[in-house]
Amino acid sequence: MAYQIACDVHTHTLFSRHAYSTISENVAVCRERGIELLGSTDHFSEMLFPEQHIRNFQYFQNQDIWPRLWDGVTLLHGAEVDIVSLDGGLFGQDIDVSETIVGNPYREAGSLFDRVTGQLDYLIASVHNGAFTKGAPLARTTSMYVRALENPKVFILGHTGRSGVPFDYDEVLTVAKEKHKLIEINEHSLEVDSRGWFHTVCSRIAQRCAEMGVGIVVSTDAHVAPVIGRFPHAQDMLESIGFPQELIMNRDRATFLGALADADVCNLTELASLSEYTD
Ligand SMILES: [Zn+2]
Ligand SMILES: [Zn+2]
């Protein structure tokens, strides 16, 4: 059985610096492959620039100019934000930004995190450099993921199977379920290591989501347009454990938008009826 997965909600553009396609190229691949909804989620992370200045992140601040329906593909504005501390701190929260990109003072105090993510639809929170978690007890890494999930903008925990940080699955999944937030099953993690450790960990996490009734998203984590919308390794893994289709929250556009609203992250359910033939 092939699962229906009609949204790709973790993808990167050239902005991420080690990714290679434009937003327009990503949209074109979605259209070609019948992907109804694209979530563009570039890295919001220390790894991008040596200087953590608002000017380096203005790419995120002007996405309102993107059409919500671009060549028939519904487009969401997101970011993949780094989890940077055992307290579940997110990149940019401890960096104050008092001036706009043109050097005018902001009226109110705010962090780089606030300035950059304020207008985005949702965040994926991921660990990329887990050095700060080394030697931490399981209770700390577990509460790290719980705290990250509690951030009102965070909708998805990204590639927990590949990040290499052990945590108590049941505790994190219980919070995800309560808050209607989602656990990512990441095609790229399975592709780079289809029979190895990532596969084992990812399938254990998926299995537990199935048993506990926790919603997941299956995403490519594409860093180049041609891989968008294809999930063969994730499809195989989910099939091998009999994962229920109804817990795949990106199976179609209306389901994903409904899930975003259920989690109180943002209500864009009106986009479910957008059609290029009616506007
Ligand atoms: Zn990346
Ligand atoms: Zn990532």
mmCIF file of C-alpha atoms and ligand atoms in Angstrom:
data_model
loop_
_atom_site.group_PDB
_atom_site.id
_atom_site.type_symbol
_atom_site.label_atom_id
_atom_site.label_comp_id
_atom_site.label_asym_id
_atom_site.label_seq_id
_atom_site.Cartn_x
_atom_site.Cartn_y
_atom_site.Cartn_z
ATOM 1 C CA MET A 1 0.000 0.000 0.000
ATOM 2 C CA ALA A 2 1.327 3.425 -0.874
ATOM 3 C CA TYR A 3 0.491 6.119 1.631
ATOM 4 C CA GLN A 4 -0.991 9.349 0.396
ATOM 5 C CA ILE A 5 1.426 12.182 1.225
ATOM 6 C CA ALA A 6 0.380 15.307 -0.670
ATOM 7 C CA CYS A 7 2.263 17.974 1.317
ATOM 8 C CA ASP A 8 5.991 18.481 1.780
ATOM 9 C CA VAL A 9 6.412 20.682 4.834
ATOM 10 C CA HIS A 10 10.170 20.540 5.507
ATOM 11 C CA THR A 11 12.144 21.901 2.546
ATOM 12 C CA HIS A 12 15.058 24.278 2.042
ATOM 13 C CA THR A 13 16.029 26.915 -0.514
ATOM 14 C CA LEU A 14 19.291 28.594 -1.454
ATOM 15 C CA PHE A 15 18.922 30.731 1.648
ATOM 16 C CA SER A 16 20.091 27.787 3.776
ATOM 17 C CA ARG A 17 23.548 28.104 2.119
ATOM 18 C CA HIS A 18 24.128 24.347 1.806
ATOM 19 C CA ALA A 19 20.921 24.035 -0.271
ATOM 20 C CA TYR A 20 20.669 24.730 -3.965
ATOM 21 C CA SER A 21 17.228 25.620 -5.290
ATOM 22 C CA THR A 22 15.018 28.679 -5.343
ATOM 23 C CA ILE A 23 11.489 28.862 -3.948
ATOM 24 C CA SER A 24 10.230 29.072 -7.519
ATOM 25 C CA GLU A 25 12.045 25.847 -8.492
ATOM 26 C CA ASN A 26 10.661 24.094 -5.407
ATOM 27 C CA VAL A 27 7.122 25.195 -6.274
ATOM 28 C CA ALA A 28 7.524 23.980 -9.861
ATOM 29 C CA VAL A 29 8.485 20.475 -8.688
ATOM 30 C CA CYS A 30 5.453 20.373 -6.384
ATOM 31 C CA ARG A 31 3.175 21.315 -9.227
ATOM 32 C CA GLU A 32 4.697 18.645 -11.460
ATOM 33 C CA ARG A 33 4.263 15.944 -8.816
ATOM 34 C CA GLY A 34 0.831 16.845 -7.517
ATOM 35 C CA ILE A 35 2.097 18.117 -4.167
ATOM 36 C CA GLU A 36 -0.743 20.373 -2.993
ATOM 37 C CA LEU A 37 1.086 22.231 -0.258
ATOM 38 C CA LEU A 38 4.716 23.238 0.156
ATOM 39 C CA GLY A 39 6.153 24.361 3.475
ATOM 40 C CA SER A 40 9.382 26.281 2.964
ATOM 41 C CA THR A 41 11.470 25.902 6.108
ATOM 42 C CA ASP A 42 14.977 27.252 5.759
ATOM 43 C CA HIS A 43 17.438 26.977 8.613
ATOM 44 C CA PHE A 44 17.158 29.586 11.316
ATOM 45 C CA SER A 45 20.443 28.747 12.919
ATOM 46 C CA GLU A 46 23.849 29.896 14.012
ATOM 47 C CA MET A 47 25.366 27.705 11.299
ATOM 48 C CA LEU A 48 24.419 30.100 8.504
ATOM 49 C CA PHE A 49 26.450 33.229 9.190
ATOM 50 C CA PRO A 50 29.363 34.178 11.407
ATOM 51 C CA GLU A 51 27.385 37.190 12.624
ATOM 52 C CA GLN A 52 23.901 36.737 14.086
ATOM 53 C CA HIS A 53 22.519 40.063 12.804
ATOM 54 C CA ILE A 54 18.919 40.723 11.763
ATOM 55 C CA ARG A 55 20.157 41.761 8.294
ATOM 56 C CA ASN A 56 21.334 38.207 7.691
ATOM 57 C CA PHE A 57 17.850 36.841 8.300
ATOM 58 C CA GLN A 58 15.647 39.353 6.458
ATOM 59 C CA TYR A 59 14.791 36.598 3.970
ATOM 60 C CA PHE A 60 12.222 35.387 6.504
ATOM 61 C CA GLN A 61 10.701 38.808 7.092
ATOM 62 C CA ASN A 62 9.340 39.492 3.622
ATOM 63 C CA GLN A 63 7.680 36.193 2.754
ATOM 64 C CA ASP A 64 4.269 37.846 2.828
ATOM 65 C CA ILE A 65 4.978 38.842 -0.774
ATOM 66 C CA TRP A 66 4.902 35.173 -1.824
ATOM 67 C CA PRO A 67 1.558 34.212 -3.336
ATOM 68 C CA ARG A 68 -0.321 31.869 -0.976
ATOM 69 C CA LEU A 69 -1.263 29.909 -4.058
ATOM 70 C CA TRP A 70 1.664 29.793 -6.451
ATOM 71 C CA ASP A 71 1.021 27.920 -9.685
ATOM 72 C CA GLY A 72 -1.644 25.908 -7.909
ATOM 73 C CA VAL A 73 0.582 25.019 -4.950
ATOM 74 C CA THR A 74 -0.372 26.326 -1.496
ATOM 75 C CA LEU A 75 2.680 27.880 0.054
ATOM 76 C CA LEU A 76 3.403 28.110 3.781
ATOM 77 C CA HIS A 77 6.101 30.168 5.474
ATOM 78 C CA GLY A 78 8.187 28.293 7.995
ATOM 79 C CA ALA A 79 11.652 27.822 9.388
ATOM 80 C CA GLU A 80 13.659 24.999 10.863
ATOM 81 C CA VAL A 81 14.947 26.487 14.092
ATOM 82 C CA ASP A 82 17.810 25.012 16.072
ATOM 83 C CA ILE A 83 17.255 23.820 19.618
ATOM 84 C CA VAL A 84 20.314 25.263 21.343
ATOM 85 C CA SER A 85 20.117 24.453 25.041
ATOM 86 C CA LEU A 86 18.970 21.758 27.452
ATOM 87 C CA ASP A 87 16.246 24.155 28.554
ATOM 88 C CA GLY A 88 14.702 23.810 25.103
ATOM 89 C CA GLY A 89 15.968 27.267 24.134
ATOM 90 C CA LEU A 90 15.645 28.117 20.459
ATOM 91 C CA PHE A 91 18.153 29.945 18.300
ATOM 92 C CA GLY A 92 17.845 33.735 18.519
ATOM 93 C CA GLN A 93 15.870 33.900 21.757
ATOM 94 C CA ASP A 94 18.864 35.247 23.664
ATOM 95 C CA ILE A 95 19.946 37.751 21.001
ATOM 96 C CA ASP A 96 18.405 41.203 21.403
ATOM 97 C CA VAL A 97 17.609 43.131 18.246
ATOM 98 C CA SER A 98 16.876 46.808 18.693
ATOM 99 C CA GLU A 99 17.207 48.056 15.110
ATOM 100 C CA THR A 100 15.475 47.135 11.857
ATOM 101 C CA ILE A 101 17.409 46.088 8.757
ATOM 102 C CA VAL A 102 17.711 49.750 7.747
ATOM 103 C CA GLY A 103 18.923 50.826 11.177
ATOM 104 C CA ASN A 104 15.723 52.353 12.568
ATOM 105 C CA PRO A 105 14.928 51.603 16.204
ATOM 106 C CA TYR A 106 12.157 49.098 16.913
ATOM 107 C CA ARG A 107 9.463 50.537 19.193
ATOM 108 C CA GLU A 108 9.520 47.545 21.487
ATOM 109 C CA ALA A 109 12.251 45.299 22.763
ATOM 110 C CA GLY A 110 12.486 41.964 21.000
ATOM 111 C CA SER A 111 14.844 39.143 20.248
ATOM 112 C CA LEU A 112 16.197 37.912 16.937
ATOM 113 C CA PHE A 113 13.821 34.965 17.383
ATOM 114 C CA ASP A 114 10.802 37.282 17.782
ATOM 115 C CA ARG A 115 11.753 39.508 14.841
ATOM 116 C CA VAL A 116 12.388 36.627 12.483
ATOM 117 C CA THR A 117 9.683 34.138 13.403
ATOM 118 C CA GLY A 118 6.883 36.594 14.255
ATOM 119 C CA GLN A 119 5.337 36.484 10.806
ATOM 120 C CA LEU A 120 6.030 32.848 10.014
ATOM 121 C CA ASP A 121 3.286 30.233 9.971
ATOM 122 C CA TYR A 122 5.109 27.496 11.896
ATOM 123 C CA LEU A 123 8.476 26.235 13.077
ATOM 124 C CA ILE A 124 10.182 22.875 13.000
ATOM 125 C CA ALA A 125 12.522 22.539 15.995
ATOM 126 C CA SER A 126 15.594 20.361 15.469
ATOM 127 C CA VAL A 127 18.954 19.641 17.072
ATOM 128 C CA HIS A 128 21.854 20.015 14.610
ATOM 129 C CA ASN A 129 24.816 20.319 16.896
ATOM 130 C CA GLY A 130 24.063 18.212 19.923
ATOM 131 C CA ALA A 131 27.375 18.892 21.702
ATOM 132 C CA PHE A 132 25.497 20.692 24.491
ATOM 133 C CA THR A 133 23.559 17.499 25.253
ATOM 134 C CA LYS A 134 26.609 15.277 25.744
ATOM 135 C CA GLY A 135 26.470 13.513 29.074
ATOM 136 C CA ALA A 136 23.094 15.016 29.987
ATOM 137 C CA PRO A 137 20.719 12.671 31.784
ATOM 138 C CA LEU A 138 17.715 11.396 29.848
ATOM 139 C CA ALA A 139 15.397 13.517 31.998
ATOM 140 C CA ARG A 140 17.131 16.672 30.735
ATOM 141 C CA THR A 141 17.117 15.770 27.036
ATOM 142 C CA THR A 142 13.490 14.705 27.381
ATOM 143 C CA SER A 143 12.498 18.000 28.983
ATOM 144 C CA MET A 144 14.524 19.799 26.294
ATOM 145 C CA TYR A 145 12.242 18.374 23.600
ATOM 146 C CA VAL A 146 9.140 18.973 25.717
ATOM 147 C CA ARG A 147 10.058 22.631 26.263
ATOM 148 C CA ALA A 148 10.753 23.100 22.553
ATOM 149 C CA LEU A 149 7.322 21.633 21.754
ATOM 150 C CA GLU A 150 5.732 24.019 24.215
ATOM 151 C CA ASN A 151 6.852 27.050 22.222
ATOM 152 C CA PRO A 152 3.651 28.338 20.585
ATOM 153 C CA LYS A 153 5.273 28.648 17.148
ATOM 154 C CA VAL A 154 6.772 25.157 17.130
ATOM 155 C CA PHE A 155 4.537 22.657 15.349
ATOM 156 C CA ILE A 156 6.950 19.826 14.561
ATOM 157 C CA LEU A 157 9.982 18.187 16.159
ATOM 158 C CA GLY A 158 12.425 17.633 13.307
ATOM 159 C CA HIS A 159 14.406 14.445 12.629
ATOM 160 C CA THR A 160 14.638 13.299 16.243
ATOM 161 C CA GLY A 161 15.847 9.925 14.937
ATOM 162 C CA ARG A 162 18.922 11.420 13.243
ATOM 163 C CA SER A 163 19.910 14.090 15.765
ATOM 164 C CA GLY A 164 21.531 11.498 18.015
ATOM 165 C CA VAL A 165 20.065 12.825 21.245
ATOM 166 C CA PRO A 166 18.417 10.056 23.273
ATOM 167 C CA PHE A 167 15.131 10.944 24.987
ATOM 168 C CA ASP A 168 12.150 9.289 26.603
ATOM 169 C CA TYR A 169 9.831 8.710 23.659
ATOM 170 C CA ASP A 170 6.676 8.199 25.689
ATOM 171 C CA GLU A 171 7.064 11.405 27.646
ATOM 172 C CA VAL A 172 7.694 13.569 24.587
ATOM 173 C CA LEU A 173 4.996 11.863 22.534
ATOM 174 C CA THR A 174 2.464 12.306 25.345
ATOM 175 C CA VAL A 175 3.061 16.074 25.248
ATOM 176 C CA ALA A 176 2.950 16.102 21.439
ATOM 177 C CA LYS A 177 -0.424 14.353 21.553
ATOM 178 C CA GLU A 178 -1.832 16.682 24.228
ATOM 179 C CA LYS A 179 -0.771 19.753 22.280
ATOM 180 C CA HIS A 180 -1.700 18.312 18.872
ATOM 181 C CA LYS A 181 1.876 18.787 17.724
ATOM 182 C CA LEU A 182 3.689 16.485 15.342
ATOM 183 C CA ILE A 183 6.729 14.243 15.138
ATOM 184 C CA GLU A 184 8.626 14.229 11.878
ATOM 185 C CA ILE A 185 9.568 11.127 9.947
ATOM 186 C CA ASN A 186 12.345 12.412 7.750
ATOM 187 C CA GLU A 187 12.965 10.833 4.353
ATOM 188 C CA HIS A 188 16.529 12.128 4.239
ATOM 189 C CA SER A 189 17.437 10.381 7.522
ATOM 190 C CA LEU A 190 16.310 7.039 6.091
ATOM 191 C CA GLU A 191 17.867 7.645 2.707
ATOM 192 C CA VAL A 192 21.354 8.328 4.059
ATOM 193 C CA ASP A 193 21.239 5.262 6.291
ATOM 194 C CA SER A 194 18.517 2.956 5.090
ATOM 195 C CA ARG A 195 19.524 -0.156 7.051
ATOM 196 C CA GLY A 196 21.520 1.312 9.872
ATOM 197 C CA TRP A 197 20.974 3.002 13.157
ATOM 198 C CA PHE A 198 18.798 5.890 11.961
ATOM 199 C CA HIS A 199 16.436 3.382 10.430
ATOM 200 C CA THR A 200 16.121 1.495 13.700
ATOM 201 C CA VAL A 201 15.570 4.641 15.749
ATOM 202 C CA CYS A 202 13.146 6.248 13.271
ATOM 203 C CA SER A 203 11.068 3.125 13.031
ATOM 204 C CA ARG A 204 10.908 2.776 16.850
ATOM 205 C CA ILE A 205 9.691 6.353 17.095
ATOM 206 C CA ALA A 206 7.106 5.804 14.352
ATOM 207 C CA GLN A 207 5.967 2.583 16.000
ATOM 208 C CA ARG A 208 5.398 4.357 19.300
ATOM 209 C CA CYS A 209 3.509 7.187 17.521
ATOM 210 C CA ALA A 210 1.244 4.527 15.988
ATOM 211 C CA GLU A 211 0.640 2.840 19.342
ATOM 212 C CA MET A 212 -0.013 6.095 21.189
ATOM 213 C CA GLY A 213 -2.032 7.759 18.412
ATOM 214 C CA VAL A 214 0.413 10.635 17.872
ATOM 215 C CA GLY A 215 0.304 12.469 14.538
ATOM 216 C CA ILE A 216 3.369 12.546 12.308
ATOM 217 C CA VAL A 217 4.522 14.416 9.244
ATOM 218 C CA VAL A 218 6.538 12.688 6.571
ATOM 219 C CA SER A 219 8.885 15.131 4.930
ATOM 220 C CA THR A 220 11.809 15.148 2.532
ATOM 221 C CA ASP A 221 14.006 17.784 4.197
ATOM 222 C CA ALA A 222 14.879 18.568 0.575
ATOM 223 C CA HIS A 223 17.989 20.683 0.026
ATOM 224 C CA VAL A 224 17.554 20.581 -3.764
ATOM 225 C CA ALA A 225 14.337 20.730 -5.813
ATOM 226 C CA PRO A 226 14.336 17.314 -7.555
ATOM 227 C CA VAL A 227 13.888 15.383 -4.291
ATOM 228 C CA ILE A 228 10.799 17.308 -3.186
ATOM 229 C CA GLY A 229 7.604 15.270 -2.848
ATOM 230 C CA ARG A 230 9.230 11.819 -2.949
ATOM 231 C CA PHE A 231 9.289 9.682 0.175
ATOM 232 C CA PRO A 232 10.195 6.112 -0.881
ATOM 233 C CA HIS A 233 12.261 5.140 2.205
ATOM 234 C CA ALA A 234 9.747 6.591 4.634
ATOM 235 C CA GLN A 235 6.900 4.909 2.756
ATOM 236 C CA ASP A 236 8.688 1.525 3.040
ATOM 237 C CA MET A 237 9.499 1.946 6.713
ATOM 238 C CA LEU A 238 5.953 3.019 7.617
ATOM 239 C CA GLU A 239 4.505 0.173 5.609
ATOM 240 C CA SER A 240 6.791 -2.350 7.305
ATOM 241 C CA ILE A 241 5.319 -1.423 10.701
ATOM 242 C CA GLY A 242 1.732 -1.081 9.457
ATOM 243 C CA PHE A 243 1.594 2.622 10.315
ATOM 244 C CA PRO A 244 -1.972 3.975 10.091
ATOM 245 C CA GLN A 245 -2.586 6.428 7.242
ATOM 246 C CA GLU A 246 -4.876 8.563 9.413
ATOM 247 C CA LEU A 247 -1.956 9.627 11.645
ATOM 248 C CA ILE A 248 -0.066 11.087 8.673
ATOM 249 C CA MET A 249 -1.114 14.702 9.109
ATOM 250 C CA ASN A 250 0.387 15.890 5.826
ATOM 251 C CA ARG A 251 -1.582 13.395 3.752
ATOM 252 C CA ASP A 252 -3.486 16.269 2.124
ATOM 253 C CA ARG A 253 -3.696 20.045 2.305
ATOM 254 C CA ALA A 254 -6.914 20.295 4.311
ATOM 255 C CA THR A 255 -5.660 17.830 6.931
ATOM 256 C CA PHE A 256 -2.364 19.656 7.391
ATOM 257 C CA LEU A 257 -4.006 23.076 7.687
ATOM 258 C CA GLY A 258 -6.544 21.623 10.123
ATOM 259 C CA ALA A 259 -3.738 20.158 12.221
ATOM 260 C CA LEU A 260 -1.923 23.529 12.335
ATOM 261 C CA ALA A 261 -5.121 25.123 13.635
ATOM 262 C CA ASP A 262 -5.784 22.305 16.148
ATOM 263 C CA ALA A 263 -2.333 22.872 17.603
ATOM 264 C CA ASP A 264 -3.124 26.594 17.916
ATOM 265 C CA VAL A 265 -0.013 27.435 15.915
ATOM 266 C CA CYS A 266 -1.902 29.344 13.223
ATOM 267 C CA ASN A 267 -5.276 29.200 11.588
ATOM 268 C CA LEU A 268 -4.959 29.127 7.829
ATOM 269 C CA THR A 269 -7.840 26.756 7.215
ATOM 270 C CA GLU A 270 -9.317 29.151 4.678
ATOM 271 C CA LEU A 271 -6.427 28.225 2.379
ATOM 272 C CA ALA A 272 -7.903 24.731 2.066
ATOM 273 C CA SER A 273 -10.469 26.079 -0.371
ATOM 274 C CA LEU A 274 -8.039 28.192 -2.419
ATOM 275 C CA SER A 275 -8.071 27.233 -6.021
ATOM 276 C CA GLU A 276 -6.344 28.822 -8.988
ATOM 277 C CA TYR A 277 -9.602 28.481 -10.932
ATOM 278 C CA THR A 278 -11.718 30.479 -8.507
ATOM 279 C CA ASP A 279 -9.543 33.459 -7.652
HETATM 280 ZN ZN ZN B 1 20.321 21.701 6.106
HETATM 281 ZN ZN ZN B 2 17.568 19.593 10.075
#
